[in-house]
Short mmCIF file of C-alpha atoms in Angstrom, two decimals:
data_model
loop_
_atom_site.label_atom_id
_atom_site.label_comp_id
_atom_site.label_asym_id
_atom_site.label_seq_id
_atom_site.Cartn_x
_atom_site.Cartn_y
_atom_site.Cartn_z
CA GLY A 1 17.43 -8.77 -0.55
CA ILE A 2 18.49 -9.28 3.03
CA ARG A 3 22.07 -10.51 3.25
CA VAL A 4 23.29 -12.94 5.92
CA MET A 5 26.73 -12.71 7.51
CA MET A 6 27.97 -15.43 9.83
CA ILE A 7 30.46 -14.47 12.54
CA THR A 8 31.96 -17.45 14.33
CA GLY A 9 35.02 -18.51 16.27
CA ASP A 10 35.34 -21.76 14.27
CA ALA A 11 38.07 -22.46 11.73
CA ARG A 12 37.58 -21.38 8.10
CA ASP A 13 36.85 -24.85 6.69
CA THR A 14 34.36 -25.61 9.42
CA ALA A 15 32.66 -22.24 8.99
CA ILE A 16 32.36 -22.72 5.21
CA ALA A 17 30.89 -26.19 5.65
CA ILE A 18 28.26 -24.86 8.06
CA ALA A 19 27.52 -21.90 5.78
CA LYS A 20 26.89 -24.26 2.86
CA ASP A 21 24.71 -26.47 5.02
CA VAL A 22 22.41 -23.56 5.94
CA ASN A 23 22.47 -22.07 2.41
CA ILE A 24 24.49 -18.97 3.25
CA PHE A 25 26.83 -20.18 0.50
CA GLU A 26 25.88 -22.32 -2.49
CA ALA A 27 26.59 -26.00 -1.91
CA ASP A 28 28.67 -26.44 -5.09
CA ALA A 29 30.65 -23.21 -4.75
CA ASP A 30 34.46 -23.31 -4.89
CA PRO A 31 35.79 -22.55 -1.37
CA SER A 32 38.59 -20.42 -2.83
CA THR A 33 36.09 -17.98 -4.38
CA LEU A 34 33.86 -17.55 -1.33
CA LYS A 35 33.86 -14.49 0.88
CA ALA A 36 35.14 -16.24 4.00
CA PHE A 37 37.68 -14.35 6.07
CA GLU A 38 39.51 -14.85 9.29
CA GLY A 39 39.15 -11.87 11.58
CA ARG A 40 42.75 -10.76 11.33
CA GLU A 41 42.85 -11.36 7.57
CA PHE A 42 39.89 -9.07 6.96
CA PHE A 43 40.88 -6.22 9.26
CA LEU A 44 44.45 -6.08 7.88
CA LYS A 45 43.02 -4.95 4.54
CA ASP A 46 42.67 -1.28 3.61
CA GLU A 47 39.52 0.35 4.96
CA GLU A 48 38.23 1.09 1.45
CA GLU A 49 38.64 -2.57 0.49
CA GLN A 50 36.89 -3.69 3.66
CA LEU A 51 33.91 -1.44 2.92
CA GLU A 52 33.79 -2.63 -0.68
CA ILE A 53 33.69 -6.27 0.43
CA LEU A 54 30.86 -5.54 2.88
CA LYS A 55 28.69 -3.88 0.24
CA ARG A 56 27.30 -7.10 -1.25
CA ASP A 57 26.98 -10.89 -1.00
CA ASN A 58 26.76 -13.17 2.01
CA ILE A 59 29.98 -13.27 4.04
CA VAL A 60 31.48 -15.53 6.70
CA PHE A 61 33.91 -14.27 9.34
CA CYS A 62 35.75 -17.01 11.21
CA ARG A 63 38.17 -16.95 14.14
CA ALA A 64 36.43 -13.71 15.09
CA GLN A 65 36.71 -11.90 18.40
CA PRO A 66 33.75 -10.28 20.22
CA ALA A 67 35.17 -6.84 19.40
CA ASP A 68 35.10 -7.73 15.68
CA LYS A 69 31.31 -7.77 15.79
CA GLN A 70 31.22 -4.15 16.91
CA LYS A 71 33.66 -3.14 14.17
CA LEU A 72 31.56 -4.86 11.51
CA VAL A 73 28.34 -3.28 12.78
CA LYS A 74 29.94 0.16 12.70
CA MET A 75 31.24 -0.35 9.14
CA LEU A 76 27.86 -1.58 7.90
CA GLN A 77 26.20 1.48 9.41
CA GLN A 78 28.73 3.67 7.59
CA LEU A 79 27.53 2.07 4.36
CA GLY A 80 23.94 3.02 5.17
CA GLU A 81 22.93 -0.54 5.94
CA ILE A 82 20.50 -1.55 8.70
CA PRO A 83 22.39 -4.32 10.52
CA ALA A 84 20.67 -6.83 12.80
CA MET A 85 22.96 -8.79 15.13
CA THR A 86 22.19 -12.08 16.85
CA GLY A 87 23.96 -13.33 19.97
CA ASP A 88 23.53 -15.14 23.25
CA GLY A 89 26.59 -14.48 25.38
CA VAL A 90 27.77 -11.71 27.67
CA ASN A 91 30.45 -10.77 25.13
CA ASP A 92 27.75 -10.24 22.48
CA ALA A 93 25.93 -7.57 24.50
CA PRO A 94 27.92 -4.54 23.18
CA ALA A 95 27.31 -5.54 19.55
CA LEU A 96 23.64 -6.28 20.23
CA GLN A 97 23.21 -2.83 21.73
CA GLN A 98 25.14 -1.08 18.96
CA SER A 99 23.28 -2.71 16.04
CA ALA A 100 20.03 -1.34 14.68
CA ILE A 101 18.21 -4.49 15.77
CA GLY A 102 19.73 -6.66 18.48
CA VAL A 103 18.37 -10.21 18.54
CA ALA A 104 19.12 -12.37 21.59
CA MET A 105 18.51 -16.10 21.87
CA GLY A 106 15.85 -17.28 24.28
CA THR A 107 18.38 -19.56 25.96
CA GLY A 108 21.01 -16.82 26.09
CA THR A 109 22.28 -14.88 29.08
CA SER A 110 20.18 -12.25 30.79
CA VAL A 111 22.79 -9.63 29.86
CA ALA A 112 22.34 -10.38 26.15
CA LYS A 113 18.55 -10.29 26.49
CA GLU A 114 18.60 -6.91 28.22
CA ALA A 115 20.90 -5.45 25.55
CA ALA A 116 18.80 -6.80 22.67
CA ASP A 117 15.72 -5.28 21.02
CA MET A 118 14.00 -8.63 20.58
CA VAL A 119 14.40 -12.18 21.92
CA LEU A 120 13.95 -15.37 19.91
CA ALA A 121 12.02 -17.49 22.37
CA ASP A 122 12.39 -20.63 20.22
CA ASP A 123 16.06 -20.01 19.24
CA ASN A 124 15.00 -20.57 15.62
CA PHE A 125 16.61 -18.36 12.98
CA SER A 126 13.66 -18.87 10.63
CA THR A 127 11.53 -16.97 13.15
CA ILE A 128 13.40 -13.83 12.06
CA VAL A 129 12.28 -14.51 8.49
CA SER A 130 8.67 -14.80 9.66
CA ALA A 131 9.04 -11.54 11.60
CA VAL A 132 10.38 -9.78 8.49
CA GLU A 133 7.44 -11.06 6.46
CA GLU A 134 5.00 -9.89 9.11
CA GLY A 135 6.63 -6.46 9.20
CA ARG A 136 6.47 -6.11 5.43
CA THR A 137 2.83 -7.19 5.46
CA ILE A 138 1.95 -4.59 8.09
CA TYR A 139 3.73 -1.90 6.08
CA ALA A 140 1.92 -2.92 2.86
CA ASN A 141 -1.43 -2.94 4.68
CA MET A 142 -0.76 0.57 5.99
CA GLN A 143 -0.17 1.68 2.41
CA ALA A 144 -3.39 -0.03 1.29
CA PHE A 145 -5.31 1.67 4.13
CA ILE A 146 -3.91 5.08 3.18
CA CYS A 147 -4.47 4.46 -0.52
CA PHE A 148 -8.14 3.65 0.03
CA LEU A 149 -8.96 6.52 2.36
CA ILE A 150 -7.00 9.22 0.52
CA SER A 151 -8.33 8.20 -2.90
CA CYS A 152 -11.92 8.27 -1.63
CA ASN A 153 -11.49 11.55 0.23
CA ILE A 154 -9.84 13.19 -2.77
CA GLY A 155 -12.79 11.98 -4.84
CA GLU A 156 -15.30 13.55 -2.45
CA ILE A 157 -13.39 16.83 -2.45
CA CYS A 158 -13.13 16.83 -6.24
CA ALA A 159 -16.86 16.15 -6.63
CA ILE A 160 -17.82 19.15 -4.49
CA PHE A 161 -15.09 21.32 -6.00
CA PHE A 162 -15.96 20.49 -9.63
CA ALA A 163 -19.67 21.04 -9.00
CA THR A 164 -18.99 24.43 -7.41
CA LEU A 165 -16.56 25.38 -10.17
CA ALA A 166 -19.06 24.46 -12.88
CA GLY A 167 -21.93 26.15 -11.05
CA PHE A 168 -23.93 22.93 -10.70
CA PRO A 169 -26.18 22.17 -7.71
CA GLU A 170 -24.36 20.30 -4.98
CA PRO A 171 -24.32 16.58 -5.85
CA LEU A 172 -23.92 15.54 -2.21
CA THR A 173 -25.41 17.00 0.96
CA ALA A 174 -23.67 17.26 4.32
CA MET A 175 -25.67 14.23 5.49
CA HIS A 176 -24.40 12.24 2.51
CA LEU A 177 -20.78 13.09 3.27
CA LEU A 178 -21.31 12.15 6.92
CA TRP A 179 -22.86 8.84 5.85
CA ILE A 180 -19.89 8.06 3.59
CA ASN A 181 -17.21 8.90 6.14
CA LEU A 182 -18.82 7.18 9.12
CA VAL A 183 -20.49 4.14 7.54
CA THR A 184 -19.03 3.22 4.15
CA ASP A 185 -15.39 4.27 4.70
CA GLY A 186 -14.58 2.85 8.13
CA PRO A 187 -15.29 -0.92 7.88
CA PRO A 188 -13.51 -1.50 4.52
CA ALA A 189 -10.51 0.56 5.62
CA THR A 190 -10.25 -1.40 8.88
CA ALA A 191 -10.57 -4.72 7.04
CA LEU A 192 -7.62 -3.81 4.79
CA GLY A 193 -5.42 -4.21 7.85
CA PHE A 194 -6.03 -7.97 7.60
CA ASN A 195 -4.72 -8.35 4.05
CA PRO A 196 -2.54 -11.47 3.63
CA PRO A 197 1.10 -11.22 2.44
CA SER A 198 1.42 -10.57 -1.27
CA PRO A 199 3.00 -13.29 -3.46
CA GLY A 200 6.71 -12.71 -3.88
CA MET A 201 6.85 -10.24 -1.01
CA MET A 202 9.93 -11.89 0.49
CA GLU A 203 11.68 -11.96 -2.88
CA SER A 204 11.67 -8.18 -3.21
CA PRO A 205 14.63 -6.17 -1.88
CA PRO A 206 14.26 -4.14 1.33
CA ARG A 207 12.95 -0.64 0.84
CA PRO A 208 15.31 2.26 1.59
CA SER A 209 15.16 3.31 5.23
CA ASP A 210 14.53 6.94 4.23
CA GLU A 211 11.68 6.12 1.83
CA PRO A 212 8.39 7.72 2.95
CA ILE A 213 5.32 5.55 3.30
CA MET A 214 3.69 7.71 0.63
CA THR A 215 6.07 7.84 -2.32
CA LYS A 216 5.70 10.25 -5.22
CA TRP A 217 4.27 7.50 -7.40
CA LEU A 218 1.72 6.43 -4.78
CA LEU A 219 0.64 10.04 -4.31
CA THR A 220 0.22 10.34 -8.08
CA ARG A 221 -1.89 7.18 -8.04
CA TYR A 222 -4.09 8.53 -5.26
CA ILE A 223 -4.66 11.80 -7.08
CA LEU A 224 -5.49 10.13 -10.42
CA THR A 225 -7.86 7.66 -8.79
CA GLY A 226 -9.44 10.43 -6.73
CA LEU A 227 -9.91 12.55 -9.85
CA TYR A 228 -11.87 9.78 -11.53
CA VAL A 229 -13.99 9.27 -8.40
CA GLY A 230 -14.81 12.99 -8.41
CA VAL A 231 -15.55 13.11 -12.14
CA ALA A 232 -17.79 10.03 -11.97
CA THR A 233 -19.72 11.39 -8.98
CA ILE A 234 -20.47 14.69 -10.69
CA GLY A 235 -20.85 12.97 -14.07
CA VAL A 236 -23.74 10.72 -13.06
CA PHE A 237 -25.38 13.74 -11.42
CA ALA A 238 -25.12 15.86 -14.58
CA GLN A 239 -26.19 12.96 -16.83
CA HIS A 240 -29.50 12.73 -15.01
CA TYR A 241 -30.32 16.34 -15.93
CA VAL A 242 -29.06 15.97 -19.47
CA GLN A 243 -31.49 13.07 -19.93
CA GLN A 244 -34.26 15.45 -18.81
CA GLY A 245 -33.44 17.71 -21.76
CA ILE A 246 -31.33 20.22 -19.81
CA THR A 247 -27.99 21.28 -21.26
CA LEU A 248 -24.85 21.63 -19.19
CA SER A 249 -24.87 25.41 -19.62
CA GLU A 250 -28.44 25.52 -18.33
CA LEU A 251 -27.49 23.27 -15.44
CA ALA A 252 -24.67 25.66 -14.58
CA ASN A 253 -27.29 28.43 -14.49
CA TRP A 254 -29.80 26.39 -12.52
CA SER A 255 -30.58 29.13 -10.01
CA HIS A 256 -32.12 31.19 -12.82
CA CYS A 257 -34.38 28.40 -14.02
CA GLY A 258 -37.69 29.89 -15.21
CA GLN A 259 -36.07 33.29 -15.73
CA ALA A 260 -32.98 33.07 -17.94
CA TRP A 261 -34.09 29.73 -19.41
CA VAL A 262 -37.09 27.42 -19.30
CA PRO A 263 -36.84 23.62 -18.98
CA PRO A 264 -38.98 21.19 -21.00
CA GLY A 265 -42.41 21.22 -19.43
CA GLY A 266 -42.39 24.88 -18.54
CA ALA A 267 -41.19 27.06 -15.68
CA ALA A 268 -43.24 25.05 -13.20
CA MET A 269 -40.78 22.17 -13.65
CA CYS A 270 -37.96 24.16 -12.02
CA THR A 271 -39.11 23.22 -8.53
CA ASN A 272 -39.47 19.56 -9.49
CA LEU A 273 -35.95 19.54 -10.91
CA PHE A 274 -33.87 21.54 -8.45
CA ARG A 275 -35.73 22.15 -5.22
CA GLU A 276 -36.18 19.91 -2.18
CA SER A 277 -37.37 16.42 -3.21
CA GLY A 278 -36.73 17.17 -6.90
CA ARG A 279 -32.98 16.97 -6.32
CA MET A 280 -33.08 13.75 -4.28
CA LEU A 281 -32.91 11.36 -7.23
CA PRO A 282 -29.76 12.83 -8.87
CA GLN A 283 -28.14 13.17 -5.46
CA THR A 284 -29.02 9.55 -4.65
CA LEU A 285 -27.41 8.55 -7.96
CA SER A 286 -24.25 10.46 -7.05
CA LEU A 287 -24.14 9.04 -3.53
CA THR A 288 -24.76 5.45 -4.66
CA THR A 289 -22.15 5.76 -7.43
CA LEU A 290 -19.63 7.04 -4.89
CA VAL A 291 -20.45 4.22 -2.45
CA CYS A 292 -20.06 1.60 -5.21
CA MET A 293 -16.72 3.07 -6.29
CA GLU A 294 -15.46 3.03 -2.71
CA MET A 295 -16.47 -0.61 -2.28
CA LEU A 296 -14.79 -1.57 -5.57
CA LYS A 297 -11.72 0.45 -4.63
CA ALA A 298 -11.53 -1.40 -1.31
CA LEU A 299 -11.67 -4.77 -3.09
CA SER A 300 -8.90 -3.64 -5.44
CA ALA A 301 -6.78 -2.43 -2.50
CA VAL A 302 -6.32 -6.00 -1.23
CA SER A 303 -2.84 -5.58 -2.74
CA VAL A 304 -1.03 -2.30 -3.37
CA ASN A 305 0.78 -3.47 -6.53
CA ASP A 306 -0.51 -6.91 -7.53
CA SER A 307 -3.36 -7.25 -9.99
CA LEU A 308 -6.82 -8.10 -8.72
CA PHE A 309 -6.62 -11.25 -10.89
CA ARG A 310 -3.51 -12.41 -9.00
CA VAL A 311 -4.52 -11.42 -5.47
CA GLY A 312 -8.30 -11.42 -5.27
CA PRO A 313 -10.48 -10.09 -2.46
CA GLN A 314 -11.40 -13.66 -1.50
CA SER A 315 -8.00 -13.90 0.19
CA ASN A 316 -9.25 -11.52 2.90
CA LYS A 317 -12.58 -12.67 4.33
CA TRP A 318 -12.70 -9.65 6.63
CA LEU A 319 -12.55 -7.35 3.62
CA LEU A 320 -15.53 -9.13 2.05
CA LEU A 321 -17.42 -8.60 5.30
CA GLY A 322 -16.24 -4.99 5.56
CA VAL A 323 -17.53 -4.27 2.05
CA SER A 324 -20.78 -6.21 2.11
CA GLY A 325 -21.88 -4.84 5.50
CA PRO A 326 -21.84 -1.12 4.64
CA PHE A 327 -23.30 -1.81 1.18
CA LEU A 328 -26.23 -3.72 2.72
CA LEU A 329 -26.78 -0.83 5.15
CA HIS A 330 -26.85 1.55 2.18
CA LEU A 331 -29.43 -0.62 0.44
CA LEU A 332 -31.48 -0.77 3.66
CA VAL A 333 -31.69 3.02 3.85
CA LEU A 334 -32.17 3.32 0.08
CA TYR A 335 -35.22 1.04 0.01
CA SER A 336 -36.48 1.77 3.53
CA SER A 337 -39.76 3.14 2.15
CA ARG A 338 -40.54 -0.31 0.70
CA LEU A 339 -39.70 -1.91 4.03
CA GLY A 340 -42.25 0.16 5.93
CA LEU A 341 -39.82 2.89 7.06
CA PRO A 342 -40.49 5.79 4.67
CA GLY A 343 -39.03 8.43 6.96
CA LEU A 344 -35.59 6.79 7.15
CA GLY A 345 -34.66 7.26 3.52
CA GLU A 346 -36.03 10.79 3.41
CA SER A 347 -34.02 11.78 6.48
CA PHE A 348 -30.87 10.81 4.59
CA GLY A 349 -32.04 12.48 1.39
CA MET A 350 -32.32 9.20 -0.56
CA VAL A 351 -34.99 7.74 -2.81
CA PRO A 352 -35.25 4.20 -4.24
CA LEU A 353 -33.47 3.51 -7.53
CA THR A 354 -34.84 1.58 -10.52
CA TRP A 355 -32.97 -1.09 -12.49
CA ASP A 356 -32.17 1.52 -15.14
CA ASP A 357 -30.73 3.76 -12.43
CA TRP A 358 -28.53 0.90 -11.20
CA THR A 359 -27.28 0.33 -14.74
CA THR A 360 -26.26 3.97 -14.90
CA VAL A 361 -24.57 3.74 -11.50
CA LEU A 362 -22.54 0.67 -12.51
CA LEU A 363 -21.51 2.21 -15.84
CA TRP A 364 -19.93 5.10 -13.93
CA ALA A 365 -18.60 3.10 -10.96
CA ALA A 366 -17.10 -0.02 -12.59
CA PRO A 367 -14.31 1.78 -14.53
CA ILE A 368 -12.59 2.54 -11.21
CA LEU A 369 -11.31 -1.05 -11.33
CA LEU A 370 -9.83 -0.48 -14.79
CA VAL A 371 -8.21 2.76 -13.67
CA ASP A 372 -6.68 1.07 -10.65
CA GLU A 373 -5.45 -1.94 -12.65
CA ILE A 374 -3.76 0.33 -15.20
CA LEU A 375 -2.05 2.33 -12.47
CA LYS A 376 -0.94 -0.90 -10.74
CA ALA A 377 0.53 -2.19 -14.01
CA ILE A 378 2.44 1.06 -14.50
CA GLY A 379 3.68 0.87 -10.92
CA ARG A 380 4.93 -2.70 -11.37
CA ARG A 381 6.77 -1.65 -14.53
CA VAL A 382 8.35 1.34 -12.77
CA ASN A 383 9.43 -0.84 -9.83
CA ALA A 384 10.85 -3.50 -12.15
CA LYS A 385 12.92 -0.95 -14.07
CA SER A 386 14.21 0.55 -10.83
CA LEU A 387 15.22 -2.90 -9.54
CA GLU A 388 16.89 -3.79 -12.86
CA HIS A 389 18.86 -0.56 -12.78
CA GLN A 390 20.01 -1.27 -9.22
CA GLN A 391 21.06 -4.82 -10.14
CA GLN A 392 23.09 -3.54 -13.09
CA GLN A 393 24.87 -1.11 -10.80
CA ASP A 394 25.65 -3.94 -8.37
CA LEU A 395 27.00 -6.13 -11.18
CA THR A 396 29.24 -3.32 -12.36
CA LYS A 397 30.62 -2.87 -8.87
CA ASP A 398 31.04 -6.61 -8.41
CA SER A 399 33.47 -6.75 -11.33
CA GLU A 400 35.73 -4.31 -9.49
CA VAL A 401 35.63 -6.07 -6.12
CA PHE A 402 38.72 -7.93 -4.95
CA SER A 403 37.93 -11.61 -4.34
CA PRO A 404 40.15 -13.35 -1.77
#
């Protein structure tokens, strides 16, 4: 994780005692085995040995000079680390400015504050820990936001693409797509920005500074989830026609209904099946299935990697509101004819659904949770193996490090 290095002008024994008191070093550790160096002692070593010492573990530098801070910052940057330096005096200003993140004390000099990137108003080191947790939470919520929107948009694209490729009638109209993007996508996506910190977030190591917000694995997850969303949307649409006695090959040749093939009930049924109001029911099924999958996907996105059983949607009340609001609006339009507003549903190309229709919708929509849980489990396993491999590499290097 994040390593702490203490740079002080105190004597070695005093510095070690303070380091143990604030848990930089273990309380029962043997002082002779700790990485505690006097400034001159450390910088008299070979450069390669200095860099090797700086690669791991918490370290204490005592009897240090202000210029030593700049040297240490420069060496840590050479190792690819992201050093943050704290200070309060005029002599600390150069190191604060040189480090990636300069942190000045609230009671420090104005010179240190101007050179720093942030100021600890309460002079409390634990505030830095809280800031790190907040930053990680914001980053995770950005990933959740992207995951939700990209997965849903890929699903919409796949639904239209698969239907066109198969020759089926369009399962969603332009009005439906507008309804999804403006009403049912926005509130849940916005609410994901209020997700709480995931359990164990502060126990995980920092991510590499060059890692993109959308990793290869996350992109794979988005594509797989989006593929299922697209398949389910077109699947419930095709199932409706199959239950009417129409085969998939006939559905793919729907424009020649009554000519190349005749549906059950005769050629007169072609208009009732594929034209104008005849297509509203299957399109309503597709739209409602897509809306339900998006709402379930939003609930699952409360954590990018943790299972829904570990971090449930109840931990984010805004997400519950962001999901229930759009879904109630969808139901309002869906059953507007029974509420005395028959023109509202028709203007959106929707018709009321029966209980049997809702059963069909849920059978196609609910598996999105299973798909997401499986992909999360795979992601946790991949991350665990990557961390284990990194720890083994660190242990191997530790056996070669010179201990003062």
